[in-house]
């Protein structure tokens, strides 16, 4: 939700903190602040709004050298407790202004802590849960900041990533996390803290991933690690080999359009190395001409033991949940196995029936979504085995699942998920098809046809993207429509769900998705001349049914756009406009049919003068409930 940065070394800390905060701004942008510790003591500067507000506020001080210091911590906030304001911005300090704390997460017992601290004479200034942490550390401070943090976290309930500095214990920063992400960057004569790796790539590629209740103590020339009880522990450094440029905008106006355009490459990345010549065969097909290909998921440890499952349960939130819905259709179709799909925030509070024979697939771009992690832990408790599909190496989900299938989409910065979605689908299809093979229910012909289609998809996605001006023009005509409905059947219904979410989250247009067959059961009452209906039509056997639905909404004066295959003329008479995508087997169509809908959402947001990368009220990573 919030972004944390920390620096200790030989350079001027404030510019490094500001730069890091900009890289983390996608995590929250209600307010920003820094605390630096130098010859002038502990100095805190913070401001409501975007990081540029903070920059403007301290511009003169920076230029005048007033803020010179070689260590500090910074924060960009997504408000949970207390409105976005200067006083609620982080860092928070104790009463005397000796200790400064930045925090990502929610301290669930903060009301009780506050009452207890007030009894000890503490006067609170902000409405935040974080301020209690600063006072708590101060109360436990007895000349050793590390020990004070150890004592303080014993009393914290909820989730936290914390970075702490103290004027009385200079030359080190203490960092600790529980259920909120935090990485430590190891440099030469300098060390860093960040909420995620891209914020560090400019300085170092050597990182330590902190686990729950682990503490890092950063000095200029070393980092020490402790467990939550303050006992020294060893940790291994990991080397990050991401392309730093991949985390930048590469000349695109927004991260979102960059990431939409990266999908051909990302889809190849998700597929690469998972399709191989079948070594169980002669390597030749029946005619002895073409090498026979197979899906190989050995890399993730998916072997025949997994095929004994009775049921698959897929759990996720938001866009990842839409991928899960498509996964259900894919598992039923290609593997003939009963599949349930659950929204993680619902699953965790139900009394679900699961057993050790179930396989859980948990999907999360970030691998840090609080509800998704809670659902995974419940699944594991029931004895079921868990496969994680995630984009973030070393994320909590990746570490705790039994198997991990990385989407290899590269860093996704825009709040609206795009390339993570299509690569999640690629992973789900690969598992579903391989499941079908292991369960002996998928014909060799359908497997070969599907593998060929998966290999072609990247090039086909590129062709759609070359035609993006068609969607841009369509958005220019329709962006002011007050209602946009997406409808489809089967896989197309699931794509409609994701399309409606994309449009509402970045363009603030009221958009909904309907299973087209449900139209007459209520939603059609909403349709009038102010409505745009986008019909996704890639399920060939259901074209006639879809055509009837399109005629029904047209008869109520809605404008209509159909998305279908390039070789289909079926809808030319019934729809106002038709956008064509390359032909592929109907079951695999979501990986392509979503692309024009992502583009439509993006261009509508731009037409409305909005910043698609930073939609109001949303954050990239939802690490609290
Ligand atoms: O990181 P995750 O995939 O677990 O995130 C889940 C949702 O918060 C996320 O997909 C959200 O719905 C996006 N804003 C959608 O664009």
XYZ file of C-alpha atoms and ligand atoms in Angstrom:
641
model
C 0.000 0.000 0.000
C 2.685 2.462 1.008
C 6.264 2.705 -0.230
C 9.327 2.716 2.017
C 12.869 3.728 1.153
C 15.991 3.993 3.304
C 19.623 4.950 2.717
C 22.837 4.911 4.713
C 26.214 5.539 3.071
C 28.591 8.227 1.908
C 26.282 10.173 -0.416
C 23.737 12.880 0.257
C 20.699 10.934 1.443
C 17.788 13.287 0.622
C 18.097 13.192 -3.219
C 18.454 9.392 -3.094
C 15.357 9.103 -0.909
C 13.326 11.357 -3.218
C 14.375 9.396 -6.292
C 13.484 6.115 -4.581
C 10.103 7.485 -3.525
C 9.298 8.384 -7.137
C 9.949 4.779 -8.129
C 7.621 3.661 -5.353
C 4.930 6.270 -5.964
C 2.700 3.655 -7.622
C 2.235 2.109 -4.165
C 0.470 5.192 -2.843
C 0.522 8.888 -3.545
C -1.584 10.575 -0.880
C 1.470 12.114 0.760
C 5.229 11.745 1.047
C 7.929 12.462 3.577
C 11.539 11.952 4.589
C 13.535 11.924 7.824
C 17.276 12.479 7.631
C 19.907 12.199 10.319
C 23.030 14.332 10.009
C 25.121 16.943 11.769
C 21.987 19.027 12.170
C 20.244 16.220 14.054
C 17.009 14.532 12.983
C 15.072 16.513 10.387
C 11.611 15.515 9.171
C 9.954 17.007 6.108
C 6.600 15.862 4.758
C 3.810 17.007 2.546
C 0.335 16.014 1.474
C -0.123 14.964 -2.164
C 2.329 13.758 -4.783
C 6.102 13.605 -4.232
C 6.554 16.732 -6.316
C 4.804 18.681 -3.522
C 7.446 17.486 -1.086
C 10.202 18.318 -3.587
C 8.867 21.835 -4.025
C 8.599 22.268 -0.276
C 12.244 21.382 0.382
C 13.787 22.687 -2.845
C 15.394 25.732 -1.219
C 16.672 23.751 1.771
C 18.180 21.142 -0.519
C 19.898 23.780 -2.627
C 21.179 25.554 0.472
C 22.677 22.371 1.922
C 20.425 22.590 4.989
C 19.346 18.976 4.509
C 22.829 17.520 4.068
C 22.952 14.089 5.727
C 24.210 10.678 4.714
C 21.393 8.574 6.141
C 17.609 8.737 6.162
C 14.268 7.079 5.551
C 11.349 8.017 3.276
C 7.735 7.116 2.673
C 4.989 7.514 0.105
C 1.552 6.950 1.598
C -1.736 5.336 0.664
C -3.970 6.457 3.505
C -5.664 3.864 5.717
C -5.952 5.559 9.122
C -6.550 9.271 8.902
C -7.124 11.466 5.878
C -4.272 12.388 3.550
C -2.743 15.427 5.286
C 0.649 16.812 6.276
C 0.230 15.707 9.878
C -0.815 12.163 8.966
C 2.093 11.782 6.530
C 5.069 9.635 7.483
C 7.699 9.686 8.991
C 6.151 9.818 12.460
C 8.192 10.666 15.510
C 8.033 10.164 19.265
C 7.075 13.116 21.492
C 10.615 14.517 21.725
C 11.305 14.119 17.995
C 14.206 11.749 18.641
C 12.946 8.643 16.819
C 11.481 8.604 13.299
C 9.469 5.726 11.835
C 8.009 4.935 8.409
C 5.469 2.137 8.111
C 3.620 0.116 5.485
C 0.740 -2.048 6.724
C -1.878 -1.789 9.443
C -1.317 -1.982 13.190
C -4.558 -3.715 14.137
C -4.268 -3.135 17.889
C -3.385 0.543 17.529
C -6.488 1.712 19.428
C -5.515 -0.349 22.487
C -1.869 0.703 22.135
C -2.863 4.339 21.890
C -4.940 4.144 25.067
C -2.068 2.454 26.873
C 0.482 4.993 25.621
C -1.796 7.885 26.577
C -1.882 6.494 30.109
C 1.904 6.851 30.014
C 1.518 10.526 29.180
C 1.977 10.325 25.423
C 0.177 13.010 23.438
C -0.733 11.940 19.895
C -0.577 14.379 17.000
C -1.900 12.354 14.076
C -4.795 9.991 13.414
C -2.499 7.251 12.146
C -1.851 3.789 13.541
C 1.859 4.314 12.817
C 2.391 7.067 15.366
C 1.807 4.519 18.144
C 4.841 2.575 16.866
C 7.143 5.593 17.230
C 5.974 6.173 20.808
C 6.186 2.480 21.640
C 9.802 2.271 20.461
C 10.612 5.383 22.455
C 9.055 3.911 25.583
C 11.223 0.803 25.240
C 14.364 2.748 24.370
C 17.141 2.162 26.838
C 20.221 3.176 24.889
C 19.882 0.479 22.188
C 17.539 1.104 19.254
C 17.642 -2.524 18.085
C 16.507 -3.765 21.491
C 13.759 -1.123 21.605
C 12.448 -2.303 18.213
C 12.567 -5.956 19.360
C 10.492 -5.079 22.421
C 8.083 -2.880 20.452
C 7.253 -5.438 17.761
C 6.347 -7.967 20.455
C 3.373 -5.709 21.179
C 2.310 -5.096 17.571
C -0.598 -6.953 15.974
C -1.296 -6.692 12.261
C 1.051 -6.133 9.365
C 4.085 -3.938 9.127
C 7.202 -3.067 7.235
C 9.068 -0.536 9.344
C 12.212 1.539 8.992
C 13.402 3.313 12.122
C 16.149 5.829 12.907
C 17.082 7.599 16.157
C 19.134 10.676 16.930
C 20.390 8.898 20.075
C 21.550 5.823 18.169
C 23.047 7.308 14.990
C 24.877 5.477 12.205
C 22.351 2.694 11.774
C 18.847 2.106 10.433
C 16.643 -0.673 11.781
C 14.215 -2.384 9.381
C 11.696 -5.109 10.188
C 8.715 -6.634 8.436
C 5.678 -8.806 8.998
C 3.253 -9.478 6.133
C 4.340 -6.353 4.238
C 7.227 -6.471 1.772
C 10.714 -5.094 2.426
C 14.027 -5.701 0.667
C 17.510 -4.680 1.702
C 19.962 -3.554 -0.986
C 23.655 -4.201 -0.391
C 26.027 -1.664 -1.925
C 29.712 -0.857 -1.504
C 30.036 1.389 1.552
C 26.308 2.077 1.421
C 23.119 0.107 2.023
C 19.472 0.562 1.116
C 15.944 -0.367 2.164
C 13.002 -0.449 -0.245
C 9.508 -1.851 -0.544
C 10.458 -3.452 -3.839
C 13.453 -4.221 -5.989
C 12.976 -1.716 -8.910
C 13.548 1.166 -6.483
C 17.049 -0.192 -5.813
C 18.205 -1.245 -9.266
C 20.006 2.005 -9.982
C 22.311 1.365 -7.016
C 22.638 -2.354 -6.520
C 21.495 -5.755 -7.715
C 22.471 -7.576 -4.530
C 19.499 -7.849 -2.225
C 18.312 -9.602 0.899
C 14.617 -10.504 1.112
C 13.449 -10.054 4.687
C 11.085 -12.756 5.948
C 8.329 -12.229 8.499
C 9.604 -10.848 11.813
C 13.193 -10.669 10.579
C 15.132 -7.538 11.441
C 17.896 -5.904 9.406
C 20.325 -3.446 10.966
C 21.955 -1.357 8.271
C 25.311 0.311 8.824
C 27.306 2.063 6.109
C 29.640 -0.893 5.567
C 27.562 -3.906 6.621
C 24.094 -5.276 7.288
C 23.335 -7.487 10.280
C 20.253 -9.670 10.603
C 18.299 -10.754 13.654
C 15.168 -12.750 14.306
C 12.184 -11.179 16.042
C 13.667 -12.066 19.425
C 16.843 -10.151 18.685
C 19.043 -13.211 18.081
C 21.611 -12.899 15.314
C 20.853 -14.859 12.103
C 22.610 -15.371 8.767
C 20.961 -14.489 5.461
C 22.023 -15.154 1.901
C 22.278 -12.369 -0.601
C 20.290 -12.802 -3.849
C 21.362 -11.349 -7.185
C 18.674 -9.636 -9.270
C 19.210 -9.858 -13.023
C 16.238 -7.770 -14.196
C 16.842 -5.206 -16.845
C 16.780 -1.816 -15.054
C 15.315 -0.210 -18.199
C 12.353 -2.563 -17.884
C 11.283 -0.627 -14.815
C 11.269 2.691 -16.686
C 8.798 4.101 -19.217
C 10.950 3.587 -22.316
C 9.542 6.626 -24.096
C 5.881 5.676 -23.601
C 3.593 8.299 -22.114
C 2.423 5.997 -19.339
C 3.496 2.735 -17.776
C 0.121 1.249 -18.620
C 0.464 1.642 -22.396
C 4.072 0.487 -22.172
C 2.958 -2.622 -20.334
C 0.088 -3.284 -22.772
C 2.649 -3.101 -25.580
C 5.012 -5.426 -23.744
C 2.527 -8.278 -23.851
C 3.935 -10.035 -26.928
C 7.334 -10.223 -25.231
C 5.841 -11.104 -21.850
C 3.753 -13.916 -23.349
C 6.884 -15.353 -24.942
C 8.651 -15.080 -21.584
C 5.869 -17.011 -19.841
C 5.934 -19.747 -22.487
C 9.655 -19.985 -23.144
C 11.347 -23.106 -21.818
C 7.985 -24.624 -20.944
C 7.457 -26.093 -24.418
C 9.996 -28.673 -25.533
C 10.472 -31.475 -27.997
C 8.801 -34.497 -26.387
C 11.600 -36.700 -25.107
C 9.181 -39.529 -24.298
C 8.567 -39.938 -28.025
C 10.836 -40.448 -31.000
C 10.829 -36.705 -31.518
C 8.921 -37.215 -34.776
C 5.229 -37.033 -35.531
C 3.253 -39.803 -37.281
C 4.606 -38.727 -40.677
C 8.130 -38.582 -39.310
C 8.495 -34.979 -40.430
C 7.864 -32.528 -37.600
C 9.276 -32.773 -34.078
C 6.535 -33.590 -31.569
C 6.248 -30.937 -28.896
C 5.211 -31.303 -25.282
C 4.626 -29.083 -22.284
C 7.415 -29.375 -19.765
C 6.674 -28.137 -16.261
C 9.480 -30.099 -14.586
C 11.149 -26.767 -13.962
C 8.432 -25.954 -11.417
C 8.198 -29.531 -10.111
C 4.769 -30.280 -11.613
C 4.879 -34.047 -12.140
C 2.374 -36.920 -12.354
C 1.813 -36.905 -8.562
C -0.170 -33.689 -9.008
C -2.549 -35.332 -11.458
C -4.074 -37.475 -8.680
C -6.033 -34.477 -7.423
C -9.837 -34.720 -7.193
C -10.451 -31.036 -7.528
C -8.707 -27.779 -8.328
C -9.470 -24.597 -6.372
C -8.224 -21.301 -7.767
C -8.137 -18.279 -5.496
C -7.110 -14.657 -6.117
C -8.258 -11.019 -6.048
C -9.127 -8.450 -8.707
C -7.639 -9.046 -12.113
C -5.941 -12.204 -10.894
C -9.383 -13.509 -9.909
C -10.592 -12.889 -13.466
C -7.655 -14.962 -14.658
C -8.847 -17.613 -12.190
C -12.337 -17.642 -13.753
C -10.759 -18.302 -17.150
C -8.594 -20.940 -15.466
C -11.741 -22.738 -14.298
C -13.085 -22.944 -17.849
C -9.656 -24.108 -19.056
C -9.291 -26.828 -16.411
C -12.764 -28.151 -17.128
C -12.206 -28.068 -20.847
C -8.663 -29.413 -21.189
C -8.227 -31.512 -18.027
C -11.849 -32.510 -17.292
C -11.376 -31.827 -13.610
C -13.889 -30.099 -11.331
C -12.610 -26.606 -10.580
C -13.858 -24.064 -8.064
C -12.943 -20.410 -8.169
C -12.909 -18.230 -5.101
C -12.356 -14.555 -4.401
C -9.634 -14.708 -1.742
C -11.302 -12.165 0.550
C -14.439 -14.348 0.555
C -12.662 -17.661 0.839
C -10.827 -16.687 4.002
C -14.041 -15.945 5.891
C -16.139 -18.856 4.617
C -16.062 -22.274 6.145
C -14.789 -23.930 2.978
C -14.718 -27.675 2.483
C -11.308 -28.758 1.292
C -9.215 -31.863 1.663
C -5.609 -32.897 1.170
C -6.387 -34.252 -2.313
C -7.276 -30.778 -3.582
C -4.836 -28.676 -5.510
C -4.929 -24.959 -4.883
C -3.705 -22.499 -7.456
C -3.153 -19.072 -5.934
C -2.638 -16.205 -8.357
C -1.133 -12.832 -7.500
C 0.941 -10.461 -9.585
C 2.630 -8.980 -6.521
C 2.625 -12.117 -4.405
C 1.892 -9.835 -1.452
C -1.893 -9.329 -1.528
C -3.056 -9.792 2.065
C -6.323 -11.637 1.315
C -4.646 -13.902 -1.221
C -1.897 -14.840 1.223
C -4.491 -15.566 3.920
C -6.377 -17.875 1.530
C -3.130 -19.656 0.643
C -2.316 -20.227 4.312
C -5.794 -21.657 4.917
C -5.366 -23.999 1.973
C -2.030 -25.194 3.282
C -3.502 -25.738 6.733
C -6.123 -28.044 5.208
C -3.283 -30.208 3.918
C -3.850 -29.295 0.256
C -0.908 -28.617 -2.024
C -0.477 -25.123 -3.389
C 0.812 -23.857 -6.716
C 1.556 -20.120 -6.798
C 1.355 -18.137 -10.026
C 3.127 -14.854 -9.403
C 5.271 -12.250 -11.097
C 7.489 -11.291 -8.204
C 10.482 -13.429 -7.407
C 11.017 -13.830 -3.689
C 7.505 -12.559 -2.847
C 5.767 -14.014 0.198
C 3.468 -16.110 -2.004
C 6.436 -17.510 -3.910
C 8.221 -18.415 -0.710
C 5.301 -20.091 1.022
C 3.692 -22.089 -1.819
C 4.671 -25.691 -2.582
C 5.334 -24.939 -6.263
C 5.903 -21.603 -7.956
C 5.220 -20.793 -11.570
C 6.576 -17.352 -12.361
C 4.781 -15.331 -15.028
C 8.062 -13.692 -16.086
C 6.185 -10.572 -17.225
C 8.854 -8.199 -15.849
C 8.014 -5.413 -13.388
C 4.421 -4.196 -13.679
C 4.253 -0.623 -12.444
C 0.850 0.710 -13.611
C -1.867 0.139 -11.034
C -4.081 -1.428 -13.703
C -2.833 -4.915 -14.350
C -2.366 -5.848 -18.027
C 0.676 -7.947 -18.897
C 0.417 -9.731 -15.562
C -3.096 -10.856 -16.555
C -2.213 -12.280 -19.966
C 0.858 -14.052 -18.594
C -1.182 -15.463 -15.695
C -3.485 -16.881 -18.363
C -0.520 -18.377 -20.225
C 0.582 -20.140 -17.020
C -2.937 -21.402 -16.300
C -3.329 -22.775 -19.817
C 0.018 -24.568 -19.582
C -0.961 -26.207 -16.294
C -4.470 -27.084 -17.558
C -3.144 -28.658 -20.753
C -0.455 -30.584 -18.899
C -3.056 -31.729 -16.393
C -5.087 -33.015 -19.330
C -2.064 -34.949 -20.597
C -1.274 -36.461 -17.182
C -4.919 -37.397 -16.627
C -5.050 -38.895 -20.107
C -8.076 -36.884 -21.185
C -6.511 -34.597 -23.796
C -6.064 -35.960 -27.306
C -2.639 -35.674 -28.925
C -4.273 -33.694 -31.701
C -5.801 -31.105 -29.405
C -2.552 -30.825 -27.453
C -0.531 -30.269 -30.628
C -3.051 -27.719 -31.897
C -3.035 -25.886 -28.556
C 0.762 -25.798 -28.296
C 0.977 -24.410 -31.808
C -1.590 -21.748 -30.887
C 0.287 -20.812 -27.711
C 3.458 -20.401 -29.736
C 1.666 -18.172 -32.260
C 0.005 -15.937 -29.680
C 2.883 -13.513 -29.181
C 2.962 -12.624 -32.910
C -0.827 -12.353 -32.991
C -0.789 -9.988 -29.995
C 1.690 -7.837 -31.903
C -0.703 -7.648 -34.850
C -3.531 -6.447 -32.583
C -1.276 -3.797 -31.082
C -0.358 -2.513 -34.560
C -4.050 -1.750 -35.021
C -4.353 0.210 -31.772
C -5.355 3.421 -33.566
C -8.683 1.774 -34.451
C -9.445 1.406 -30.752
C -8.054 4.884 -30.043
C -10.493 6.363 -32.595
C -13.343 4.340 -31.130
C -12.461 5.628 -27.636
C -12.355 9.204 -28.951
C -15.956 8.799 -30.104
C -17.343 6.985 -27.077
C -15.231 7.973 -24.028
C -18.013 10.194 -22.654
C -20.610 7.408 -22.578
C -21.928 7.242 -19.029
C -22.449 3.457 -19.050
C -20.385 0.763 -20.723
C -21.410 -2.868 -20.525
C -19.268 -5.783 -21.628
C -20.972 -9.057 -22.429
C -19.991 -12.492 -23.607
C -20.453 -16.179 -22.992
C -18.063 -18.684 -21.372
C -14.461 -17.493 -21.847
C -15.826 -14.241 -23.295
C -17.835 -13.589 -20.133
C -14.658 -13.871 -18.043
C -12.889 -11.447 -20.408
C -15.876 -9.111 -20.014
C -15.353 -9.091 -16.236
C -11.741 -8.039 -16.652
C -12.589 -5.471 -19.340
C -15.195 -3.791 -17.128
C -12.739 -3.629 -14.227
C -10.034 -2.070 -16.439
C -12.404 0.600 -17.692
C -13.868 1.516 -14.304
C -10.586 1.629 -12.409
C -8.751 4.023 -14.708
C -11.467 6.013 -16.521
C -14.043 6.104 -13.671
C -16.740 5.116 -16.180
C -19.588 3.070 -14.774
C -18.939 -0.277 -16.425
C -20.313 -3.740 -15.764
C -19.890 -7.189 -17.205
C -22.745 -9.548 -17.958
C -22.961 -13.143 -19.011
C -24.849 -12.403 -22.220
C -27.493 -15.011 -21.393
C -28.305 -13.054 -18.230
C -29.185 -9.880 -20.123
C -32.911 -10.588 -20.181
C -32.898 -11.469 -16.500
C -32.432 -7.866 -15.443
C -29.464 -5.897 -16.838
C -31.243 -4.961 -20.062
C -33.374 -2.570 -17.982
C -30.274 -0.331 -17.783
C -29.721 -0.122 -21.533
C -30.592 3.119 -23.309
C -29.041 5.601 -25.754
C -26.339 6.585 -23.220
C -24.986 3.015 -23.185
C -22.133 1.412 -25.070
C -22.251 -2.381 -25.208
C -19.060 -4.225 -26.087
C -19.844 -7.799 -27.124
C -16.946 -10.230 -27.051
C -17.707 -12.983 -29.527
C -15.046 -15.693 -29.835
C -17.051 -18.782 -28.879
C -17.947 -19.978 -32.357
C -20.773 -22.304 -31.318
C -22.509 -19.372 -29.603
C -22.344 -16.738 -32.354
C -26.086 -16.934 -33.035
C -26.931 -16.448 -29.377
C -24.597 -13.454 -29.213
C -26.111 -11.942 -32.325
C -29.562 -12.045 -30.689
C -28.160 -10.264 -27.629
C -26.546 -7.580 -29.786
C -29.846 -6.983 -31.602
C -31.641 -6.728 -28.263
C -29.399 -3.919 -26.993
C -29.370 -2.144 -30.362
C -33.149 -2.113 -30.297
C -32.806 -0.113 -27.038
C -30.540 2.466 -28.764
C -27.206 1.307 -27.329
C -24.062 1.787 -29.401
C -22.363 -1.565 -30.042
C -18.835 -2.790 -30.620
C -18.141 -6.445 -31.371
C -14.761 -8.078 -30.838
C -14.428 -11.223 -32.906
C -12.065 -13.148 -35.211
C -10.741 -11.610 -38.407
C -12.351 -14.305 -40.574
C -15.855 -13.788 -39.125
C -18.358 -11.573 -40.955
C -21.263 -12.794 -38.905
C -21.744 -9.593 -36.903
C -21.188 -7.052 -39.678
C -24.916 -6.348 -40.037
C -25.884 -6.405 -36.375
C -23.087 -4.337 -34.730
C -22.133 -0.667 -35.226
C -18.450 -1.568 -35.312
C -16.424 -4.750 -35.381
C -12.845 -5.049 -34.130
C -11.096 -8.144 -35.439
C -8.464 -10.238 -33.720
C -6.475 -13.122 -35.234
C -8.145 -16.553 -35.207
C -7.066 -19.030 -32.551
C -8.786 -21.990 -30.859
C -11.854 -20.640 -29.018
C -10.648 -21.843 -25.615
C -7.449 -19.786 -25.830
C -9.041 -16.561 -27.103
C -8.892 -14.555 -23.811
C -5.158 -13.914 -24.196
C -5.944 -11.911 -27.355
C -9.517 -10.653 -26.901
C -8.590 -8.756 -23.723
C -6.017 -6.593 -25.546
C -8.483 -4.298 -27.414
C -10.412 -3.905 -24.148
C -7.248 -2.878 -22.260
C -6.526 -0.380 -25.037
C -10.074 0.943 -24.897
C -9.803 1.548 -21.135
C -6.421 3.243 -21.556
C -7.533 5.590 -24.348
C -10.763 6.498 -22.512
C -8.736 7.492 -19.433
C -6.418 9.623 -21.582
C -9.389 11.208 -23.390
C -10.857 12.083 -20.004
C -7.608 13.789 -19.014
C -6.827 11.241 -16.299
C -3.504 9.658 -15.379
C -4.069 5.944 -16.051
C -1.015 4.978 -14.000
C -2.361 6.504 -10.816
C -6.105 5.990 -10.553
C -7.774 7.648 -7.600
C -8.237 5.632 -4.408
C -6.245 2.672 -5.722
C -2.800 1.305 -4.992
C -0.767 -1.261 -6.875
C -0.191 -3.627 -4.054
C -3.005 -4.280 -1.575
C -1.047 -5.578 1.379
C -3.791 -4.858 3.902
C -7.315 -6.245 4.074
O -0.945 -8.362 -6.895
P -2.243 -9.065 -7.084
O -2.360 -9.740 -8.408
O -2.551 -10.028 -5.962
O -3.342 -7.940 -7.029
C -4.709 -8.256 -7.052
C -5.558 -7.038 -7.325
O -5.373 -6.082 -6.312
C -5.223 -6.391 -8.676
O -5.364 -7.296 -9.717
C -6.150 -5.181 -8.917
O -7.464 -5.605 -9.100
C -5.653 -4.376 -10.119
N -5.779 -2.983 -9.852
C -6.406 -4.646 -11.366
O -5.980 -3.879 -12.437
